[in-house]
C-alpha cells in the first residue's frame, strides 16, 4: 500500500496527536519528521492512522463510550516491535507509540539495555 | 535520616535504575521496619513477600502489568507484596496474643485487663467482628471464572486492610530512609498470587516497587493535594481544623513540606528520562 | 528524630499525662503528615476528626469507648478519629474538583506522562471508564481501604517524632457518629489516642512479634526471609530494634502509674 503523507498528516488522529503533544511539552519539543515516520508505519501496517485508532478504541456495544480493545492494542504493540526491528530504530518506533499514546492507547516498549 | 525529611522526600517514584540491584541488607531494614508496625487489635495479620524481578520469567512479568502500572514494572528490580491473613483474627480470638501482652506488662489491670475481662468482654468483641452478618465472599479472578474464597465480615476485612496499609506505610518510609525510591502500584495480584503460592485466605493491596531512583529525588515536586481543610476537622464534621501557616513554615524548614509539582523543569526532565530509558514521548 | 528511632519507639502506649494538653501545632503536624501519605489515584480516602477529652462530658466520652479502649479515652487528652471515606472515588470521578488521577492532574504535573504511556486522552477514555468508574453504581462499600491507614500511620509516626505518645484503638462507631456528626459515607478505621506519655518511652519494651521468617518471605510463600544477624545488630544500634518486653522494672512502673492515675492495680 502506497501511503500519501499528506493524507496521514490531515487525518484526525494525526492532528489530535500533534496538537496534544505540542500542548503537553510546549513549543520546545520538535515534531520534525514525525508525520513521515508515522506514514512509514502506516505503509508497514497497511492501515491509515484513523483506522488504526478505531481498531484500538471502539464504541462499546451499547454505543457511546469508547472501549479499549485489548487484542487490537496487542496486535499494534507487536506490529510496532516488528517495525522497530525492521527500521532498526527505537526512535522511529517511539514516534508511532507516541501517536497511539496521545490518542488514548497506552503502551510501553522494553527498557533499553 | 530525620523522620520529617523522610516523609517529605517520599514520593511515588516511577523511574528506577533497572540495572542496579538493591542490597539485601536494605531490603532487610525495610522488612524489619514492617515487622515493627503496630498490630491492629494486636492481631498478626501481615504477611509480605519480597520478589526479585530478575527471578521472574518474562511472561510472568508481562501478565502482572496493569493499566496503571506499566514501565515501572520493568524498571524496578524488587517488588514487595503485602497481605493480611484472614485467619489471623479467628486465631487471635482465642485470646493468646492478649494473654501474652498481659504477661509482659503491656496490658494491665489498671486498664481492666484480667482473664475474666478478656473472656467476658474482649473476646466476645472480637467474635462480634468475625461473625458480623454484613459479609463478603473473597474471590479470585481467573481466566476460567471466579474462584470463591472464604466469606468474611466487612468489619473483619476492614481491619485486615488497615493492617496492610500500616505495613505499606512503614515499608515506603523505610525505603526512602535507605536512600531508595519506591512506589505502591497496582499489579495483577491474581496472577502474582498464583506465581507466589499465596493461599486464598490472604487478602492483598497494591505491592511496592523498589529500587534506586532513575529520576531525581524531587520527582518533579511534591504531588498536589486537595486543601487541608477538606480532610481534617475539629470537634465535628464540617468544622475544618484551622491550618496555622507558622506550622507549615516549620514543616517546610524540616523538608517535610516541599515545593508542589510541577517544578518548572519537570517536563524537560521527563523528556530526558524518556531518552534515557528509550521510552516514547 | 532519626527515622529508625521513631520506628523503634512504637508501643501500645497505655499511660498518658491526662493533665497535660497537647500543643495545637503538634496536632497539626500529625494531620499534615497524614495528608502527605501515598494514596491510590491521588484521592483523599483518608479523613480525620480531632476532638479533646476535656471538651466532652463523661457520658460523651463513654459513648466512644470499646472494651479495648475504655481507659485510654479517660487518660489521653486528644483523640483523632480516622475514617475511610467510602465516597471519595465517586466524588473524584464526578466532581473532578481536586488534583487526582481522575481530574488529569497526575498527567499534567508529569508524575505519569507519555513515557509511561499516559496522556489526557488515556485518562478520559480508558482510566475513567474502565478503572475508576466500575463499581460506583453499587454505592459506598464497607470493608476498609489500605489508603486510609497509610495516612493514619504516617500521622502516628509524626506524633512519636514530635515527642508524643500515640496508640491506635477501636472506637464506638455509633457514639462517634452522634457526637461528631460523621457523614454516612465514612467508615471508621481507628482512634488515635494522643498525649504526653506518663510512662517511660520504653513502656513495657518492644512488643512481641512472630519470627520474621514466618511472616516475611522471599520469592515464594514458605521461603522465609532469613535475617542477616549483622544487619539486625546495626538496626538495634540505630534504635529500630529495642529491648523486648517486659523490661525488668515494668511491674513497679505499672504499680506507680496506677497509683498516680488512681487506677486499680491489683
Ligand atoms: C494503594 C495504592 C495504589 C497505587 N497504585 C498506583 C498505580 O497503580 N500506578 C501509579 O502510577 N501510582 C499508584 N499509586 C501511587 C499514587 O498515585 C500516589 O501515591 C499519589 O498520586 C500521590 O503521590 P505521591 O505518592 O508522590 O505523594 C498508588 C498508591 C496507593 C496508596
XYZ file of C-alpha atoms and ligand atoms in Angstrom, chain B residues 10-12 14 68-69 72 168 183-186 205-206 219 223 225, chain C residues 36-42 101 106 112 118 146-147 150, ligand 1:
62
model
C 8.807 10.120 49.932
C 7.232 10.380 46.520
C 5.796 7.851 44.167
C 8.057 5.887 38.691
C -1.967 1.931 35.816
C 1.396 0.228 36.152
C 7.716 0.899 36.284
C 2.822 -0.413 53.478
C 6.004 3.332 44.755
C 2.835 1.477 45.553
C 1.448 0.373 42.251
C -1.311 -1.962 41.187
C -3.497 -4.434 48.256
C -1.010 -2.940 45.849
C 10.263 13.659 41.011
C 2.298 15.850 44.296
C -3.354 17.512 47.359
C 1.289 13.620 52.545
C 0.932 9.852 52.609
C 0.719 7.886 49.393
C -2.864 7.412 48.221
C -4.314 5.479 45.339
C -5.243 7.597 42.321
C -4.231 10.576 44.469
C -5.869 10.989 38.590
C -1.013 13.466 37.588
C 2.596 9.937 34.992
C -0.243 8.044 29.811
C -5.483 0.380 52.981
C -5.073 4.025 51.951
C -1.367 4.724 55.275
C -2.830 1.524 47.226
C -2.131 2.397 46.227
C -2.084 2.011 44.898
C -1.433 2.802 43.947
N -1.391 2.370 42.649
C -0.742 3.107 41.724
C -0.660 2.651 40.376
O -1.218 1.617 40.027
N 0.032 3.386 39.487
C 0.639 4.544 39.837
O 1.270 5.153 38.991
N 0.573 5.013 41.125
C -0.095 4.320 42.072
N -0.148 4.767 43.385
C 0.565 5.987 43.763
C -0.355 7.178 43.874
O -0.784 7.582 42.601
C 0.371 8.320 44.598
O 0.645 7.922 45.903
C -0.402 9.604 44.634
O -0.571 10.098 43.345
C 0.304 10.678 45.476
O 1.595 10.934 45.004
P 2.866 10.714 45.927
O 2.877 9.284 46.348
O 4.031 11.072 45.085
O 2.711 11.605 47.122
C -0.818 4.014 44.343
C -0.890 4.405 45.688
C -1.540 3.612 46.621
C -1.587 4.049 48.055
